[in-house]
mmCIF file of C-alpha atoms in Angstrom:
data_model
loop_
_atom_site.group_PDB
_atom_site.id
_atom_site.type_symbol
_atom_site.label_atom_id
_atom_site.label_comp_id
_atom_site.label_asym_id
_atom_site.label_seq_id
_atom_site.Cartn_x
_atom_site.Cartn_y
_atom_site.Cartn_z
ATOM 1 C CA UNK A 1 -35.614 4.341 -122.499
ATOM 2 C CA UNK A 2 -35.886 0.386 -121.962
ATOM 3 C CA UNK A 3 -35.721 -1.635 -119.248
ATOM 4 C CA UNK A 4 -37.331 1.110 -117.090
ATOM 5 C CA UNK A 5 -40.163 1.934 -115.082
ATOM 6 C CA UNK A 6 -40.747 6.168 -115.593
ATOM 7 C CA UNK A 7 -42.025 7.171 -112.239
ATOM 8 C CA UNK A 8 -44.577 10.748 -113.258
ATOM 9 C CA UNK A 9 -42.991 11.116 -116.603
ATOM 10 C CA UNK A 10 -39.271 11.958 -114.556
ATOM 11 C CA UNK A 11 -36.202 11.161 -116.687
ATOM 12 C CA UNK A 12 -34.114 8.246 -115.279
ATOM 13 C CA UNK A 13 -30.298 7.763 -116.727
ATOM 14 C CA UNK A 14 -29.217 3.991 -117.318
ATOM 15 C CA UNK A 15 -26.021 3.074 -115.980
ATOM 16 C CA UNK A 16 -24.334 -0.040 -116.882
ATOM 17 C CA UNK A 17 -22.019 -1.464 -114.130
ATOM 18 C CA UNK A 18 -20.097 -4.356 -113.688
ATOM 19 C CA UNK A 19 -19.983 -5.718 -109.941
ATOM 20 C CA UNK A 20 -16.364 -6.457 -108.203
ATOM 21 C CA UNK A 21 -15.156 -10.430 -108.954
ATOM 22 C CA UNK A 22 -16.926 -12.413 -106.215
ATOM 23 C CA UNK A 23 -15.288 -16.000 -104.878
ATOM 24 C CA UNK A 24 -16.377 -18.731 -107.276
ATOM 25 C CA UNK A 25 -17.300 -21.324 -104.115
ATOM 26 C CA UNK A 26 -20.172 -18.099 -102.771
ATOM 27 C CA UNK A 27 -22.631 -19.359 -105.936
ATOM 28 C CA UNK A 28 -22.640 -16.071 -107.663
ATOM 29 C CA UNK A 29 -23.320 -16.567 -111.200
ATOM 30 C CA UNK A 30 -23.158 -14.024 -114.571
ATOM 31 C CA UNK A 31 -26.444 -12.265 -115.022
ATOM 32 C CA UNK A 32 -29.198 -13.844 -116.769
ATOM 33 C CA UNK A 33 -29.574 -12.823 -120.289
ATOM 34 C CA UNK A 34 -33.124 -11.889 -120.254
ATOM 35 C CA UNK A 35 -34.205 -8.263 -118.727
ATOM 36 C CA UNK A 36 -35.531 -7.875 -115.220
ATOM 37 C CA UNK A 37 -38.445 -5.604 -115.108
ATOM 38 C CA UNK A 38 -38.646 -3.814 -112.040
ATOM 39 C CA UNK A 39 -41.966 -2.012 -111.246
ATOM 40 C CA UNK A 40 -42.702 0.940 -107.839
ATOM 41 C CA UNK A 41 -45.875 -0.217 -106.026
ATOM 42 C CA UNK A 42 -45.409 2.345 -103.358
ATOM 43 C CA UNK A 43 -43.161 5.566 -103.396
ATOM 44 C CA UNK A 44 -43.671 7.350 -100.001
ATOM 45 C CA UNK A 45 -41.993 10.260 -97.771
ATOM 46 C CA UNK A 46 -41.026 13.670 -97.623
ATOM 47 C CA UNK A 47 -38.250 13.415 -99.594
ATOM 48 C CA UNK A 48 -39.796 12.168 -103.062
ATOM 49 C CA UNK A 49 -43.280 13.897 -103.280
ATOM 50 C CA UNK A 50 -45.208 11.753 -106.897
ATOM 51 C CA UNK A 51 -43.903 12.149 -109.764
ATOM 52 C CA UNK A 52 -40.194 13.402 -108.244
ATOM 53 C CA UNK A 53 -38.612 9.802 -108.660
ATOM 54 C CA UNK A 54 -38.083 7.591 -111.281
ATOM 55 C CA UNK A 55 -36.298 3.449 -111.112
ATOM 56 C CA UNK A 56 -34.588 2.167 -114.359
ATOM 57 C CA UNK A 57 -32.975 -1.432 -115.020
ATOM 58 C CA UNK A 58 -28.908 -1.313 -116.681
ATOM 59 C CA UNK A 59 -28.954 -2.914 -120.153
ATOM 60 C CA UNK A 60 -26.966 -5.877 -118.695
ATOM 61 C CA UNK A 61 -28.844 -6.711 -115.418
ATOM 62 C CA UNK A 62 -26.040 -5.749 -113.172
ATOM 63 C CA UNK A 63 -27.337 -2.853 -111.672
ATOM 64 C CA UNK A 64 -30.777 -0.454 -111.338
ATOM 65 C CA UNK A 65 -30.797 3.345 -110.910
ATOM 66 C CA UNK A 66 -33.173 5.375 -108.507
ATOM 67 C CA UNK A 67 -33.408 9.239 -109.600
ATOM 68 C CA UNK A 68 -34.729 11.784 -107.464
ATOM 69 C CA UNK A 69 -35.506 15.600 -108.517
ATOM 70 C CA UNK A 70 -36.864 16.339 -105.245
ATOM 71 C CA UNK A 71 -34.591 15.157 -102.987
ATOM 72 C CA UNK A 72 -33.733 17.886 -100.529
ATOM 73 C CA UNK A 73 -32.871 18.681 -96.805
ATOM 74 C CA UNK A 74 -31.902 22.031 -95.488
ATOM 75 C CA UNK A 75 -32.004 23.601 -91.951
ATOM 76 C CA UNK A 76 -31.857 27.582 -91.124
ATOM 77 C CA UNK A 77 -32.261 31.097 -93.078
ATOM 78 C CA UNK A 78 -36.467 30.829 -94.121
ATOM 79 C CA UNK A 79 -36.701 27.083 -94.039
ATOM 80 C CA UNK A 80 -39.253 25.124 -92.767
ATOM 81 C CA UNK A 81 -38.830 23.826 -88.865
ATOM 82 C CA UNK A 82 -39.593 20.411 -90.359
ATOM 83 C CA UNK A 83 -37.198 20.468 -93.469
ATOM 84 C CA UNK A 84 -33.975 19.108 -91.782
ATOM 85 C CA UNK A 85 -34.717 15.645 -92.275
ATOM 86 C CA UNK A 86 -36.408 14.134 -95.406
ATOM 87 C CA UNK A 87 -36.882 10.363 -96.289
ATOM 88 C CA UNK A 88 -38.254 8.374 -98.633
ATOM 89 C CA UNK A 89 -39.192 4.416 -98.974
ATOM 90 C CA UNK A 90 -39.296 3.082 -102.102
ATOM 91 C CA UNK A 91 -41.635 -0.350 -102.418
ATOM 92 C CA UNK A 92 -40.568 -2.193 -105.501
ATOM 93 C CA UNK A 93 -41.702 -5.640 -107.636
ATOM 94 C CA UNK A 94 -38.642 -7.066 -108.884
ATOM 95 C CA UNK A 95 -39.610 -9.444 -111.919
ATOM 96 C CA UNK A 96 -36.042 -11.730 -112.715
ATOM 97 C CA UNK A 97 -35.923 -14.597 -114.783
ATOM 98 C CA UNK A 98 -37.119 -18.202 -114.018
ATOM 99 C CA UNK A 99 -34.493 -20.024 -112.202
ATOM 100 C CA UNK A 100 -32.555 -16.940 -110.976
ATOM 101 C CA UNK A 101 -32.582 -15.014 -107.911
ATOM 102 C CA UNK A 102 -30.721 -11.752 -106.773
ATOM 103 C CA UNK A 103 -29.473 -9.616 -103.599
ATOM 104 C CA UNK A 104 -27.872 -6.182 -103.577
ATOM 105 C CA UNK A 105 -23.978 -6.010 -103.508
ATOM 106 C CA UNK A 106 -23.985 -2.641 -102.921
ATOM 107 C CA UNK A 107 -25.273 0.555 -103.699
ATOM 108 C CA UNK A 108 -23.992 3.958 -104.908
ATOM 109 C CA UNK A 109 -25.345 7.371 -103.627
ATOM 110 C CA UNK A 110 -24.742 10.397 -104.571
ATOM 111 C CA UNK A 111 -26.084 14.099 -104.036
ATOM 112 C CA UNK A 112 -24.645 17.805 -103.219
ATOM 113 C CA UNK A 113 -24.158 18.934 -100.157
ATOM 114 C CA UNK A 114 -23.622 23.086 -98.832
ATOM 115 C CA UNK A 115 -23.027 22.853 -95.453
ATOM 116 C CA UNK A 116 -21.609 25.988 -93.311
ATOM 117 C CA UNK A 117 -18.973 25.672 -90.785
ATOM 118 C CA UNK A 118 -19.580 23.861 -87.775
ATOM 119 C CA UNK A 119 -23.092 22.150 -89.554
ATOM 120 C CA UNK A 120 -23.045 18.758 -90.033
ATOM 121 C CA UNK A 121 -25.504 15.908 -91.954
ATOM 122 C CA UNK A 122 -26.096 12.503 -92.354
ATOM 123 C CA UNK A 123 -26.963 10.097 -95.570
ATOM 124 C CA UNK A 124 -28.811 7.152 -94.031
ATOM 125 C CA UNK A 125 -30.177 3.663 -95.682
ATOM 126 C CA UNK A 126 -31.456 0.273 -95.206
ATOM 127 C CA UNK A 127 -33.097 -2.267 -97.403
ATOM 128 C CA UNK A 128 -34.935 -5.537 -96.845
ATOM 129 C CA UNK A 129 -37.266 -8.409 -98.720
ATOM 130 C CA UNK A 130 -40.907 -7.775 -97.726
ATOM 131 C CA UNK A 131 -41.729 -9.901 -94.705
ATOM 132 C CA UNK A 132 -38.275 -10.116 -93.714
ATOM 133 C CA UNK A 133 -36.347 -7.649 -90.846
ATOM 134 C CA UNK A 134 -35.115 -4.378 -91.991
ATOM 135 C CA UNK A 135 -31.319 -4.657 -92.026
ATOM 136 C CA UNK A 136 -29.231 -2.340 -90.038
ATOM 137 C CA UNK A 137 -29.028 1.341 -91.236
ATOM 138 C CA UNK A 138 -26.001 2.118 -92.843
ATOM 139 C CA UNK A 139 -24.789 5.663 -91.865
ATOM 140 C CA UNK A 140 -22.812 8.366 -93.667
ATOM 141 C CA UNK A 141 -21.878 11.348 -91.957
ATOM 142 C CA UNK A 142 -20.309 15.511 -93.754
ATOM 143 C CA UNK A 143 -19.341 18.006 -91.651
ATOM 144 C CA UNK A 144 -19.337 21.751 -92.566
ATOM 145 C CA UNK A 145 -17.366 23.296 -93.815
ATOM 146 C CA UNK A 146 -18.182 21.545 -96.799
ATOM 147 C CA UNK A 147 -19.516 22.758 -100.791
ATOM 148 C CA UNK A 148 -19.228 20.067 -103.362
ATOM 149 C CA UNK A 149 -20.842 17.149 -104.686
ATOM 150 C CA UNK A 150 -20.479 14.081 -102.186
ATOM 151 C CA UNK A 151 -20.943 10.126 -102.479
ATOM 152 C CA UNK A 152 -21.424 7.543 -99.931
ATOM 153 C CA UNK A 153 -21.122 3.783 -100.754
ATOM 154 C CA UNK A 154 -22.540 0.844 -99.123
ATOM 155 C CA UNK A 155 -20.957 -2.757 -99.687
ATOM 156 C CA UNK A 156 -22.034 -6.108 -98.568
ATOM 157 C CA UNK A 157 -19.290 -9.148 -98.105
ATOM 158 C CA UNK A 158 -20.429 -11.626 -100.574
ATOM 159 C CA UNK A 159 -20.649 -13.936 -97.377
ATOM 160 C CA UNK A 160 -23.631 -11.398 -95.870
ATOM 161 C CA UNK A 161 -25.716 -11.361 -98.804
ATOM 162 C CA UNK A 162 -29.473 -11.278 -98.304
ATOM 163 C CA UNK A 163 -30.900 -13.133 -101.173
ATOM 164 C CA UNK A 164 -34.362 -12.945 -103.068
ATOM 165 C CA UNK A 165 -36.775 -16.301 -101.700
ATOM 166 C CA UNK A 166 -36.595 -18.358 -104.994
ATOM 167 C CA UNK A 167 -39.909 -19.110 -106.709
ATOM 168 C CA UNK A 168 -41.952 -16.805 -104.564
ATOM 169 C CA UNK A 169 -42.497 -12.760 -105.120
ATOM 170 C CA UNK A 170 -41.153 -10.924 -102.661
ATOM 171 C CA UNK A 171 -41.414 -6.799 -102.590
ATOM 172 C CA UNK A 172 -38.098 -5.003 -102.058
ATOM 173 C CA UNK A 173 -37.817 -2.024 -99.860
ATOM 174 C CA UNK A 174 -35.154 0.302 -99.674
ATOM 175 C CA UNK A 175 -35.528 3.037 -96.842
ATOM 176 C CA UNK A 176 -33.329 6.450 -97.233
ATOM 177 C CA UNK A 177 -33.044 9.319 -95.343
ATOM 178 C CA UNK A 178 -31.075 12.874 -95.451
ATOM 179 C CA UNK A 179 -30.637 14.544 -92.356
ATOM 180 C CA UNK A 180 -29.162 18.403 -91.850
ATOM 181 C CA UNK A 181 -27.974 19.949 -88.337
ATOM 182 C CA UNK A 182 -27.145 23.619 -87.873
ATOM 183 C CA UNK A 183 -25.182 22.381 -84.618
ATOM 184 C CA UNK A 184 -22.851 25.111 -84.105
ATOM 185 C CA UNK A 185 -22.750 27.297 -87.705
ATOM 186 C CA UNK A 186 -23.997 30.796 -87.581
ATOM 187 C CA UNK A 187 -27.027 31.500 -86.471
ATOM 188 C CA UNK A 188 -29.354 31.945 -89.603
ATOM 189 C CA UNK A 189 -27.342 30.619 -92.096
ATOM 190 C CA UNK A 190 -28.225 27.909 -94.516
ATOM 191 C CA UNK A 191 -27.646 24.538 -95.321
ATOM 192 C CA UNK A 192 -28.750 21.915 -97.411
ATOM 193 C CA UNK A 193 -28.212 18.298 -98.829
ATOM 194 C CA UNK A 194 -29.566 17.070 -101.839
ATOM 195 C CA UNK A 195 -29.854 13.589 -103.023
ATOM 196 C CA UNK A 196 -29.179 12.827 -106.686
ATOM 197 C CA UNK A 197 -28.535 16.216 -109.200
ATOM 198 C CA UNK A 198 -31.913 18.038 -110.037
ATOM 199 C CA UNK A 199 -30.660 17.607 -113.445
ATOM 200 C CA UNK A 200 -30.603 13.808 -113.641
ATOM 201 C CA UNK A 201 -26.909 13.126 -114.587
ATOM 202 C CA UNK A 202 -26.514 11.614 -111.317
ATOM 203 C CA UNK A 203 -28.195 8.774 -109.867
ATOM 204 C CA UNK A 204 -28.255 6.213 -106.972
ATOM 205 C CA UNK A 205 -27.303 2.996 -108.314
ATOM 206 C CA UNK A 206 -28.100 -0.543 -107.062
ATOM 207 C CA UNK A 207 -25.551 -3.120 -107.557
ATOM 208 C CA UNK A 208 -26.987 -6.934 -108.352
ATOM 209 C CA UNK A 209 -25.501 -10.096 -107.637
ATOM 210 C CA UNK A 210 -27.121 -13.064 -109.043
ATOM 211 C CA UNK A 211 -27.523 -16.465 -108.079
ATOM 212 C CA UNK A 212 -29.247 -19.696 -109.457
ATOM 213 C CA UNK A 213 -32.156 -21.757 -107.626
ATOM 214 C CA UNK A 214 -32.177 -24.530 -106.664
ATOM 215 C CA UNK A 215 -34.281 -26.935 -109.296
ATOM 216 C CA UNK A 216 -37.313 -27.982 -107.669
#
């Protein structure tokens, strides 16, 4: 599959997206026709053990894909005391063309959720430039009862935009965590909340927008 980086031989699914039309004064240019190449130097946390997630780069630049196949909090029945919350921080290089730099509209997230009555859980993440401040979490919150596929989406106003320093590497981070509460369900009972299909038809996706540099 081109344009990605396999992450322990997983299977990552492209997806080609096209972000909303921006205002022409913000600077935000059409992709740059030559690939990105994005690479994982670090892959840490509980939830996405080695080889359980994989990053791929859409054909036209717009977007990148995070799958996970290991992705999974759960509280109650025979789970572990320490399985109610899993994370995982994913270090990445970004390689873009010469002259170009990007930031991340938004993102996409997407997972299955069994939660019994009176449970709750919460879809958590934040992203930053290495050697910058984390941003502020962005929080999604499902309540029980509740067994179905879910999706959580996080924008940015093109105005907020945290953009790429031009001409000098920068690692980018993205932080998320799944969190599962038996709060008031039956005692005993299960449930869980998954991030991304175990299958691999359904992925996180990263929205781009691009920008030029200015000539130096």
């Amino acid at each position: 599959m081109a344009g990605g980086m396999l992450l322990g031989g997983a299977i990552a699914a492209l997806f080609a997206t096209a972000l909303p039309g921006s205002d022409p004064s913000s600077g935000i240019v059409d992709p740059p026709p030559d690939r990105i190449v994005i690479k994982v130097a670090t892959v840490n946390g509980s939830g996405c053990p080695q080889g359980t997630a994989a990053v791929a780069v859409s054909p036209d630049n717009t977007a990148f894909t995070v799958t996970y196949s290991d992705y999974l909090a759960q509280v109650g029945g025979s789970s572990d005391p320490t399985a109610f919350r899993k994370n995982c921080q994913l270090n990445l290089i970004v390689h873009v063309p010469q002259g170009f730099t990007y930031a991340i509209a938004s993102a996409d997230y997407r997972g299955f959720a069994a939660l019994q009555s009176g449970a709750n859980s919460t879809e958590k993440a934040s992203y930053y430039f290495q050697g910058s401040s984390s941003t502020a979490a962005i929080t999604h919150p499902f309540r029980g009862p509740y067994n179905d596929n879910w999706q959580a989406t996080d924008v940015t106003d093109w105005a907020q935009l945290v953009w790429a320093p031009c001409g000098v590497q920068r690692n980018f981070n993205i932080n998320t965590e799944l969190r599962v509460n038996a709060g008031t369900s039956t005692p005993g009972s299960t449930s869980f909340m998954t991030m991304d299909s175990t299958d691999g038809d359904i992925s996180t996706v990263y929205h781009l927008a691009w920008k030029e540099c200015p000539a130096s």
